[in-house]
Coordinates of C-alpha atoms in Angstrom, one line a residue:
Chain A
M25 CA 40.6 228.9 107.2
S26 CA 36.9 229.7 108.1
Q27 CA 36.1 228.8 104.5
L28 CA 37.7 225.4 105.0
Q29 CA 35.6 224.8 108.1
L30 CA 32.5 225.8 106.2
Y31 CA 33.4 223.3 103.5
L32 CA 34.1 220.5 106.0
Q33 CA 30.6 220.9 107.4
Q34 CA 29.1 220.2 103.9
P35 CA 27.9 216.6 103.6
F36 CA 29.1 216.3 100.0
V37 CA 32.6 217.3 101.0
Q38 CA 32.6 214.8 103.8
R39 CA 31.4 212.1 101.5
A40 CA 34.1 213.0 98.9
L41 CA 36.8 213.0 101.6
L42 CA 35.7 209.6 102.9
V43 CA 35.5 207.9 99.5
G44 CA 38.6 209.6 98.2
V45 CA 40.7 208.6 101.1
L46 CA 39.5 205.0 101.0
V47 CA 40.1 204.6 97.2
A48 CA 43.5 206.2 97.5
L49 CA 44.4 203.8 100.3
C50 CA 43.4 200.8 98.2
A51 CA 45.2 202.0 95.1
S52 CA 48.5 202.6 97.0
L53 CA 48.4 199.2 98.7
L54 CA 48.3 197.5 95.4
G55 CA 50.6 200.0 93.8
V56 CA 53.6 198.5 95.6
T57 CA 53.2 195.0 94.0
L58 CA 52.3 196.5 90.6
V59 CA 55.3 198.8 90.4
L60 CA 57.6 196.0 91.5
R61 CA 56.2 193.6 88.9
R62 CA 56.7 196.2 86.1
F63 CA 52.9 196.7 85.8
S64 CA 52.9 200.4 86.6
F65 CA 50.7 201.2 83.6
I66 CA 48.1 198.6 84.3
G67 CA 46.0 201.3 86.2
D68 CA 46.0 203.4 83.0
G69 CA 45.2 200.4 80.8
L70 CA 42.4 199.0 82.9
S71 CA 40.8 202.4 83.4
H72 CA 40.6 202.8 79.6
V73 CA 38.9 199.4 79.5
A74 CA 36.5 200.7 82.1
F75 CA 36.0 203.8 79.9
G76 CA 35.2 201.6 76.9
A77 CA 32.8 199.6 78.9
M78 CA 31.1 202.7 80.2
A79 CA 30.6 203.9 76.6
V80 CA 29.0 200.6 75.7
A81 CA 26.8 200.8 78.7
A82 CA 25.7 204.3 77.8
V83 CA 25.0 203.3 74.2
A84 CA 23.0 200.3 75.3
G85 CA 21.1 202.5 77.7
L86 CA 21.9 200.6 80.9
T87 CA 20.8 202.6 83.9
N88 CA 23.5 201.1 86.2
D89 CA 26.7 200.9 84.2
M90 CA 28.6 199.3 87.1
L91 CA 26.9 196.0 86.1
L92 CA 28.8 196.0 82.8
V93 CA 31.9 198.0 83.7
L94 CA 33.0 195.9 86.7
P95 CA 32.9 192.5 85.1
V96 CA 34.6 193.6 81.9
T97 CA 37.4 195.3 83.8
I98 CA 37.9 192.3 86.0
L99 CA 38.0 190.0 82.9
C100 CA 40.8 192.2 81.4
A101 CA 42.7 192.4 84.6
V102 CA 42.6 188.6 84.9
L103 CA 43.8 188.2 81.3
L104 CA 46.7 190.6 81.9
L105 CA 47.9 189.4 85.3
A106 CA 46.8 185.8 85.8
G107 CA 49.3 184.6 83.2
G108 CA 52.0 185.8 85.6
S109 CA 55.5 185.7 84.1
N110 CA 54.5 183.0 81.6
A111 CA 52.2 185.2 79.5
K112 CA 52.7 185.1 75.7
I113 CA 52.5 188.9 75.2
K114 CA 54.6 190.4 78.0
G115 CA 53.4 193.0 80.5
D116 CA 53.8 196.4 78.9
A117 CA 52.8 195.4 75.4
A118 CA 49.7 193.6 76.6
V119 CA 48.6 196.6 78.7
A120 CA 49.2 199.0 75.8
M121 CA 47.2 196.9 73.4
I122 CA 44.2 196.5 75.7
S123 CA 44.3 200.1 76.8
V124 CA 44.5 201.8 73.4
G125 CA 42.0 199.3 71.9
A126 CA 39.4 199.9 74.6
L127 CA 39.8 203.7 74.4
A128 CA 39.3 203.8 70.7
V129 CA 36.3 201.5 70.7
G130 CA 34.7 203.5 73.5
Y131 CA 35.1 206.8 71.8
L132 CA 34.0 205.5 68.4
L133 CA 30.8 204.0 69.9
M134 CA 30.0 207.3 71.7
N135 CA 30.4 209.2 68.4
L136 CA 28.4 206.7 66.3
F137 CA 25.6 206.3 68.7
P138 CA 25.4 209.5 70.9
P139 CA 23.4 208.5 74.0
S140 CA 20.0 210.2 74.0
G141 CA 19.6 213.2 76.2
K142 CA 23.3 214.0 76.3
S143 CA 24.7 216.2 73.6
N144 CA 28.1 217.2 75.0
I145 CA 30.1 214.1 74.1
S146 CA 33.6 215.7 74.4
G147 CA 32.6 217.1 77.8
D148 CA 31.5 213.7 78.9
V149 CA 34.7 212.1 77.7
C150 CA 36.8 214.7 79.4
T151 CA 35.0 214.1 82.7
T152 CA 35.6 210.3 82.4
L153 CA 39.3 210.8 81.5
F154 CA 40.1 213.5 84.1
G155 CA 37.6 212.9 86.8
G156 CA 36.0 216.3 86.8
T157 CA 34.0 217.0 89.9
S158 CA 32.1 213.8 90.0
I159 CA 33.5 212.9 93.4
L160 CA 31.7 215.9 94.8
T161 CA 28.4 214.7 93.4
L162 CA 28.4 211.2 94.8
K163 CA 25.1 209.6 95.6
P164 CA 24.6 207.8 99.0
L165 CA 24.4 204.4 97.2
E166 CA 27.8 205.0 95.5
V167 CA 29.3 206.1 98.8
W168 CA 28.2 202.9 100.5
L169 CA 29.4 200.8 97.6
S170 CA 32.8 202.4 97.6
I171 CA 33.1 202.0 101.4
A172 CA 32.1 198.3 101.2
L173 CA 34.5 197.5 98.4
S174 CA 37.4 199.4 100.0
V175 CA 36.9 197.5 103.2
V176 CA 36.9 194.2 101.3
V177 CA 40.1 195.2 99.5
V178 CA 41.9 196.2 102.7
I179 CA 40.9 193.0 104.5
F180 CA 42.1 190.9 101.5
F181 CA 45.4 192.8 101.4
V182 CA 46.0 192.1 105.1
L183 CA 45.1 188.5 104.9
F184 CA 47.1 187.9 101.7
Y185 CA 50.0 190.2 102.6
H186 CA 52.6 187.5 102.9
K187 CA 51.4 185.7 99.8
I188 CA 51.5 188.9 97.8
F189 CA 55.0 189.4 99.0
S190 CA 56.3 186.0 98.1
V191 CA 54.5 185.9 94.7
T192 CA 55.9 189.4 93.9
F193 CA 59.4 188.7 95.0
D194 CA 59.9 185.4 93.3
E195 CA 57.0 183.7 91.5
S196 CA 58.8 180.6 90.5
F197 CA 60.2 179.9 94.0
A198 CA 56.7 180.4 95.4
A199 CA 55.2 178.0 92.9
A200 CA 58.0 175.4 93.3
T201 CA 57.5 175.3 97.1
G202 CA 53.8 174.7 96.7
A203 CA 52.2 178.1 96.9
N204 CA 49.1 178.4 94.7
T205 CA 50.5 181.3 92.7
R206 CA 47.7 181.1 90.1
L207 CA 45.1 181.7 92.7
Y208 CA 47.0 184.6 94.2
N209 CA 47.6 186.2 90.9
L210 CA 43.9 185.9 90.1
I211 CA 42.9 187.5 93.4
I212 CA 45.3 190.3 92.9
A213 CA 43.9 190.9 89.4
V214 CA 40.3 191.0 90.6
I215 CA 41.1 193.4 93.4
I216 CA 43.0 195.7 91.1
A217 CA 40.1 195.8 88.7
V218 CA 37.7 196.7 91.6
V219 CA 40.0 199.5 92.8
I220 CA 40.4 201.0 89.4
V221 CA 36.7 201.1 88.7
L222 CA 36.3 202.9 92.1
A223 CA 39.2 205.2 91.4
M224 CA 37.8 206.4 88.1
K225 CA 35.2 208.4 89.9
L226 CA 37.9 210.1 91.9
V227 CA 40.6 211.1 89.5
G228 CA 39.4 209.8 86.1
S229 CA 41.0 207.2 84.0
L230 CA 44.1 209.2 82.9
L231 CA 45.2 209.9 86.4
I232 CA 44.7 206.5 88.0
S233 CA 48.2 205.5 87.3
A234 CA 49.4 208.4 89.4
L235 CA 47.4 207.1 92.3
V236 CA 48.9 203.6 91.9
V237 CA 52.5 204.6 91.2
F238 CA 53.4 207.7 93.1
P239 CA 52.9 206.6 96.7
A240 CA 54.7 203.3 96.1
L241 CA 57.6 205.0 94.4
S242 CA 57.9 207.7 97.0
A243 CA 58.1 205.1 99.8
M244 CA 60.6 203.1 97.9
R245 CA 63.0 206.0 97.7
V246 CA 63.5 206.0 101.4
L247 CA 62.4 202.7 103.1
K248 CA 64.1 199.3 103.1
S249 CA 61.5 196.7 103.9
F250 CA 58.4 195.6 102.1
R251 CA 56.2 196.1 105.2
A252 CA 57.6 199.6 105.8
V253 CA 57.1 200.5 102.1
S254 CA 53.5 199.2 102.1
V255 CA 52.5 201.1 105.3
C256 CA 54.3 204.3 104.2
A257 CA 52.7 204.3 100.7
A258 CA 49.3 203.9 102.3
C259 CA 49.9 206.9 104.6
I260 CA 51.3 209.1 101.8
S261 CA 48.3 208.2 99.6
V262 CA 45.7 208.9 102.3
L263 CA 47.3 212.3 103.2
C264 CA 47.7 213.4 99.6
A265 CA 44.1 212.5 98.7
A266 CA 42.7 214.4 101.7
A267 CA 44.9 217.4 101.0
G268 CA 44.1 217.3 97.3
I269 CA 40.3 217.2 97.9
L270 CA 40.4 220.0 100.4
I271 CA 42.6 222.2 98.3
A272 CA 40.4 221.5 95.3
A273 CA 37.2 222.4 97.2
V274 CA 38.7 225.7 98.5
A275 CA 40.6 226.8 95.4
G276 CA 38.1 225.4 92.9
T277 CA 40.7 223.3 91.0
P278 CA 39.9 219.9 89.4
V279 CA 40.0 217.3 92.2
G280 CA 41.9 214.6 90.3
S281 CA 44.7 216.8 89.1
T282 CA 45.1 218.4 92.5
I283 CA 45.5 215.0 94.2
V284 CA 48.1 214.0 91.6
V285 CA 50.1 217.2 92.1
A286 CA 50.1 216.6 95.8
D287 CA 51.4 213.1 95.2
M288 CA 54.1 214.5 92.9
A289 CA 55.2 217.0 95.5
V290 CA 55.6 214.2 98.1
F291 CA 57.6 212.1 95.6
G292 CA 59.9 215.1 95.1
I293 CA 60.5 215.4 98.8
F294 CA 61.1 211.7 99.3
S295 CA 63.5 211.6 96.4
L296 CA 65.5 214.4 98.0
I297 CA 65.6 212.5 101.3
G298 CA 66.6 209.3 99.6
F299 CA 69.3 211.2 97.7
A300 CA 70.6 212.9 100.8
R301 CA 70.9 209.6 102.6
T302 CA 73.0 208.0 100.0
K303 CA 75.5 210.9 100.2
Chain B
M27 CA 73.7 156.3 73.8
E28 CA 76.1 155.9 76.6
R29 CA 74.8 155.1 80.0
N30 CA 75.9 153.7 83.3
D31 CA 74.5 150.2 83.0
F32 CA 74.6 149.2 86.7
N33 CA 72.6 152.3 87.7
N34 CA 70.1 151.6 85.0
Y35 CA 69.7 148.1 86.1
S36 CA 69.1 149.0 89.7
L37 CA 66.7 151.8 88.7
K38 CA 64.8 149.3 86.6
L39 CA 64.5 146.9 89.6
D40 CA 63.2 149.7 91.8
Q41 CA 60.7 150.7 89.1
E42 CA 59.4 147.1 88.8
R43 CA 59.0 146.8 92.5
G44 CA 56.9 149.9 92.2
H45 CA 58.8 151.9 94.9
T46 CA 62.1 153.5 95.4
D47 CA 64.0 154.6 98.4
A48 CA 65.6 157.4 96.5
L49 CA 64.6 161.0 97.2
L50 CA 64.2 161.7 93.5
S51 CA 64.0 159.3 90.6
C52 CA 63.3 159.7 87.0
W53 CA 62.7 156.8 84.6
D54 CA 62.6 157.2 80.9
L55 CA 61.7 160.9 81.3
S56 CA 61.1 163.1 78.3
L57 CA 61.0 166.8 78.7
G58 CA 60.3 169.9 76.6
Y59 CA 57.8 172.6 75.8
E60 CA 54.5 172.3 74.0
G61 CA 55.0 168.7 72.9
K62 CA 58.5 169.4 71.5
A63 CA 61.0 167.2 73.3
I64 CA 64.3 168.8 74.3
L65 CA 65.6 165.7 76.1
E66 CA 64.5 162.1 75.9
H67 CA 65.1 158.8 77.7
L68 CA 66.5 160.4 80.8
N69 CA 67.2 158.1 83.8
F70 CA 68.7 159.1 87.1
E71 CA 68.1 159.0 90.8
V72 CA 69.2 161.0 93.8
R73 CA 69.6 159.3 97.1
A74 CA 69.8 161.0 100.5
G75 CA 73.1 162.6 101.1
D76 CA 74.1 162.8 97.4
Y77 CA 75.7 165.8 95.8
L78 CA 74.7 165.7 92.1
C79 CA 75.9 168.2 89.5
V80 CA 73.9 168.5 86.3
V81 CA 76.2 169.6 83.5
G82 CA 75.8 170.1 79.7
E83 CA 75.9 172.6 76.9
N84 CA 73.8 175.7 76.8
G85 CA 70.3 174.8 75.6
S86 CA 70.7 171.1 76.4
G87 CA 67.7 171.3 78.8
K88 CA 69.3 171.9 82.2
S89 CA 66.8 174.5 83.2
T90 CA 63.9 172.6 81.7
L91 CA 64.9 169.6 83.8
M92 CA 65.0 171.7 86.9
K93 CA 61.5 173.1 86.2
T94 CA 60.2 169.6 85.7
I95 CA 61.7 168.4 88.9
L96 CA 60.1 171.3 90.7
G97 CA 56.7 170.5 89.2
L98 CA 56.5 173.9 87.3
L99 CA 56.5 172.0 84.0
H100 CA 54.9 168.7 83.2
P101 CA 57.1 166.0 81.6
L102 CA 56.1 164.9 78.1
K103 CA 56.7 161.3 79.1
G104 CA 57.5 159.5 82.3
E105 CA 57.4 161.2 85.7
V106 CA 59.6 162.5 88.5
L107 CA 59.1 160.4 91.5
T108 CA 59.8 161.6 95.0
G109 CA 60.5 159.1 97.7
D110 CA 61.9 158.7 101.2
G111 CA 59.3 160.9 102.8
L112 CA 60.0 163.9 100.4
R113 CA 57.1 165.7 98.9
Q114 CA 57.5 167.8 95.8
N115 CA 56.8 171.1 97.7
E116 CA 59.6 170.3 100.1
I117 CA 62.4 170.9 97.7
G118 CA 64.5 174.0 98.6
Y119 CA 65.0 175.9 95.4
L120 CA 67.7 178.5 94.6
P121 CA 66.6 180.1 91.4
Q122 CA 68.7 182.5 89.3
Q123 CA 68.1 186.1 90.2
T124 CA 65.3 187.9 88.3
L125 CA 65.1 191.5 87.1
V126 CA 62.4 192.2 89.6
Q127 CA 64.6 191.4 92.6
R128 CA 67.3 193.8 91.7
D129 CA 65.6 196.9 93.1
F130 CA 63.2 195.1 95.5
P131 CA 62.6 196.9 98.8
A132 CA 62.6 194.0 101.2
S133 CA 64.6 193.2 104.3
V134 CA 66.8 190.0 104.5
Y135 CA 64.5 188.7 107.3
E136 CA 61.3 189.2 105.1
I137 CA 62.9 187.3 102.3
V138 CA 64.2 184.4 104.3
L139 CA 60.8 184.1 106.1
S140 CA 59.0 183.8 102.8
G141 CA 60.7 180.4 102.3
C142 CA 58.1 179.1 104.8
Q143 CA 55.3 180.3 102.5
G144 CA 54.8 177.0 100.7
R145 CA 53.6 175.2 103.8
Q146 CA 51.2 178.0 104.7
G147 CA 48.3 176.9 102.6
L148 CA 45.6 179.5 103.2
R149 CA 46.9 180.5 106.7
P150 CA 47.4 184.3 106.4
F151 CA 50.2 184.7 109.0
Y152 CA 53.5 183.0 109.9
S153 CA 53.6 181.0 113.1
K154 CA 56.3 181.3 115.9
A155 CA 57.9 178.1 114.6
D156 CA 58.2 179.6 111.1
K157 CA 59.9 182.7 112.5
A158 CA 62.2 180.6 114.6
L159 CA 63.2 178.6 111.5
A160 CA 63.9 181.8 109.6
W161 CA 66.2 183.1 112.3
Q162 CA 67.9 179.7 112.5
N163 CA 68.7 179.8 108.8
I164 CA 69.8 183.4 108.9
R165 CA 72.3 182.5 111.6
R166 CA 73.4 179.4 109.7
M167 CA 74.2 181.5 106.6
E168 CA 76.0 184.1 108.9
L169 CA 73.5 186.8 107.9
E170 CA 72.5 187.9 111.4
P171 CA 74.2 191.4 111.2
L172 CA 72.4 192.0 107.9
A173 CA 69.0 190.7 108.9
R174 CA 67.4 194.2 108.8
R175 CA 69.3 195.4 105.8
C176 CA 67.7 195.9 102.5
Y177 CA 68.2 193.1 99.9
R178 CA 69.1 195.5 97.1
E179 CA 72.0 197.0 99.0
L180 CA 73.8 193.6 99.5
S181 CA 76.6 192.3 97.4
G182 CA 76.0 189.4 95.0
G183 CA 77.4 186.8 97.3
Q184 CA 75.4 188.1 100.3
Q185 CA 72.2 188.0 98.1
Q186 CA 72.9 184.4 97.2
R187 CA 73.3 183.5 100.9
V188 CA 69.9 185.2 101.6
L189 CA 68.3 183.1 98.9
L190 CA 70.0 180.0 100.2
A191 CA 68.7 180.7 103.7
R192 CA 65.2 181.0 102.1
A193 CA 65.6 177.7 100.3
L194 CA 66.6 176.1 103.6
C195 CA 63.4 177.3 105.1
A196 CA 61.5 175.4 102.5
T197 CA 63.3 172.1 102.9
R198 CA 65.0 169.8 105.4
K199 CA 66.3 167.4 102.9
L200 CA 66.9 168.5 99.3
L201 CA 68.3 171.6 97.8
L202 CA 68.0 172.4 94.1
L203 CA 70.5 175.0 93.0
D204 CA 70.3 176.7 89.6
E205 CA 73.8 178.1 88.8
P206 CA 74.4 179.4 92.3
V207 CA 77.7 181.1 91.5
A208 CA 76.7 182.9 88.3
G209 CA 78.1 186.4 88.3
L210 CA 80.1 186.0 91.5
D211 CA 83.8 186.9 91.7
P212 CA 86.3 184.0 92.2
K213 CA 86.8 184.5 96.0
V214 CA 83.0 184.6 96.7
T215 CA 82.5 181.7 94.3
T216 CA 84.9 179.5 96.4
E217 CA 83.1 180.5 99.6
M218 CA 79.7 179.7 98.1
Y219 CA 80.9 176.2 97.0
Q220 CA 82.4 175.6 100.4
L221 CA 79.1 176.6 102.1
I222 CA 77.1 174.3 99.9
A223 CA 79.6 171.4 100.5
D224 CA 79.3 172.0 104.2
L225 CA 75.5 171.8 104.0
N226 CA 75.9 168.6 102.2
R227 CA 78.5 167.0 104.4
K228 CA 77.8 168.4 107.9
D229 CA 74.0 168.8 107.7
G230 CA 73.3 165.8 105.4
I231 CA 71.3 167.9 103.0
T232 CA 71.1 166.4 99.5
V233 CA 72.2 168.8 96.8
V234 CA 71.3 168.9 93.1
M235 CA 73.1 171.7 91.3
I236 CA 73.0 172.9 87.8
S237 CA 76.4 174.2 86.9
H238 CA 78.5 175.6 84.0
D239 CA 81.6 175.2 86.0
L240 CA 82.8 171.6 85.3
E241 CA 86.0 171.9 87.2
S242 CA 84.2 172.7 90.5
A243 CA 81.5 170.2 89.7
L244 CA 84.1 167.5 89.6
R245 CA 85.8 168.7 92.7
Y246 CA 82.7 169.0 95.0
A247 CA 80.1 166.6 93.6
D248 CA 79.9 162.9 94.0
H249 CA 77.5 162.2 91.1
I250 CA 77.3 163.8 87.6
L251 CA 74.4 164.0 85.3
H252 CA 75.6 165.1 81.8
I253 CA 72.8 165.9 79.5
G254 CA 72.8 166.8 75.8
S255 CA 73.2 164.7 72.7
R256 CA 75.0 162.2 75.0
I257 CA 73.7 161.4 78.4
Y258 CA 75.7 160.2 81.3
F259 CA 74.6 159.5 84.8
G260 CA 76.8 158.0 87.5
S261 CA 79.7 158.7 89.8
V262 CA 82.4 161.3 89.2
E263 CA 85.1 158.7 88.8
G264 CA 83.0 156.9 86.2
Y265 CA 82.3 160.2 84.4
L266 CA 86.0 160.9 84.0
S267 CA 86.7 157.5 82.4
S268 CA 83.6 157.7 80.2
E269 CA 83.9 159.0 76.6
T270 CA 81.6 162.0 77.2
G271 CA 83.3 163.0 80.4
A272 CA 86.9 162.6 79.1
R273 CA 86.1 164.8 76.1
W274 CA 84.4 167.5 78.2
A275 CA 86.9 167.5 81.0
G276 CA 89.7 167.7 78.3
K277 CA 88.0 170.8 76.8
G278 CA 87.8 172.3 80.3
G279 CA 84.0 171.8 80.2
A280 CA 81.6 174.6 80.5
E281 CA 81.3 177.2 77.8
A282 CA 81.9 175.6 74.4

């Protein structure tokens, strides 16, 4: 316990907690609509795109890779989601295509043109995929950027909550009664891309899907209205992220995996509650 | 091509005068996807208080017609005119159920309220009037005891009533129903038809329904639009005495 208090006084742990909680909150808010639209794997797919873009940025020697990673990821998110239910290549196939393609190109480029000054390619790749400890080494600028983007995402979610609901539940009804579904799909796609680029720092690209999917699915086991599910998913995600980071700091386990295991545990508990209720 | 000449004549007159007092009118409409026409030279109109059933074989373009009326699809030729104070986004639409909805965690109230979304524009929240309208339609569809229940736990007939209440939030005048009894058992089907007939007769709501069920279409509707290789538009009586109608009705209609 005293060890935990000691950790909590460290500014790097405080920063990690703050950023981790905010990013987990954003991911879970969007997770509900993504799971319901059968786009659970978009988190995984887009994070691989971000990984590919990072590799290109590293090869090109860009100092701030965000300038390349964010626009490329947003572009892919728009391509995947803005088509809505009318897209030519449907959801899962499109996500799989973009995700595997970007991963392969990224890894290939890093092998062909090893970035100068870094020799440990597989270590680098492993960190990007699994998150490593990079959340504990955040710079103040990154912290502020994460906070600002998270706040923007949460505000957007609140303002567009009812529109997200109607577009998710029934896109053709929404369009037929005059809602601008293309615009809403576009906004949702951009927000998801931003959240995923942020979340990569936290859990790495392989585990982002967990952040998106688990809180939403856990809440859906038990709750019966869209609003209750959204609020509950957000709470679950925040608690699991905080618990995961603290446990990781104390026990020295990888941050990303610890958060995901916490999310899985909550999912198990909620499934049991849901099962017991139907009995 | 067999048509109801009187109706065509009056439609033509309206067209030439450049206006029409019908809620919906289509003149020489061609529809289809990506330049390929499924249906050509379609003429019909819907006046306030009408109950029109759209019938025809599978693949004859019933759903395409519905999407075109709703403005989800552009016609290849001609246009769908709305009149009598009706705007295109004021059509209450009852779509067929989608896969997404089957396990959707949403309460009945949330879904009915979302029928008001089309009028919202960029306003983020619903007004008191919107919420009152939602409750009014929940009561109208006798859903009050279920209002806080989860949509996925309801029976098929109850789910259709929820979607009908939502459609009523989007319109005061015209309902467009896409096979509203698909997958319902016979008893619930009868109740659903009765509900729709009541909305039409008692509340004066105009109904346009796509249907597979010719027998019920003939019993409840007052106008028939038959599409396919032969097109018929006109009254139910006229349909039965027409060649297309007689053949279809003789076959028992619907699934060929």
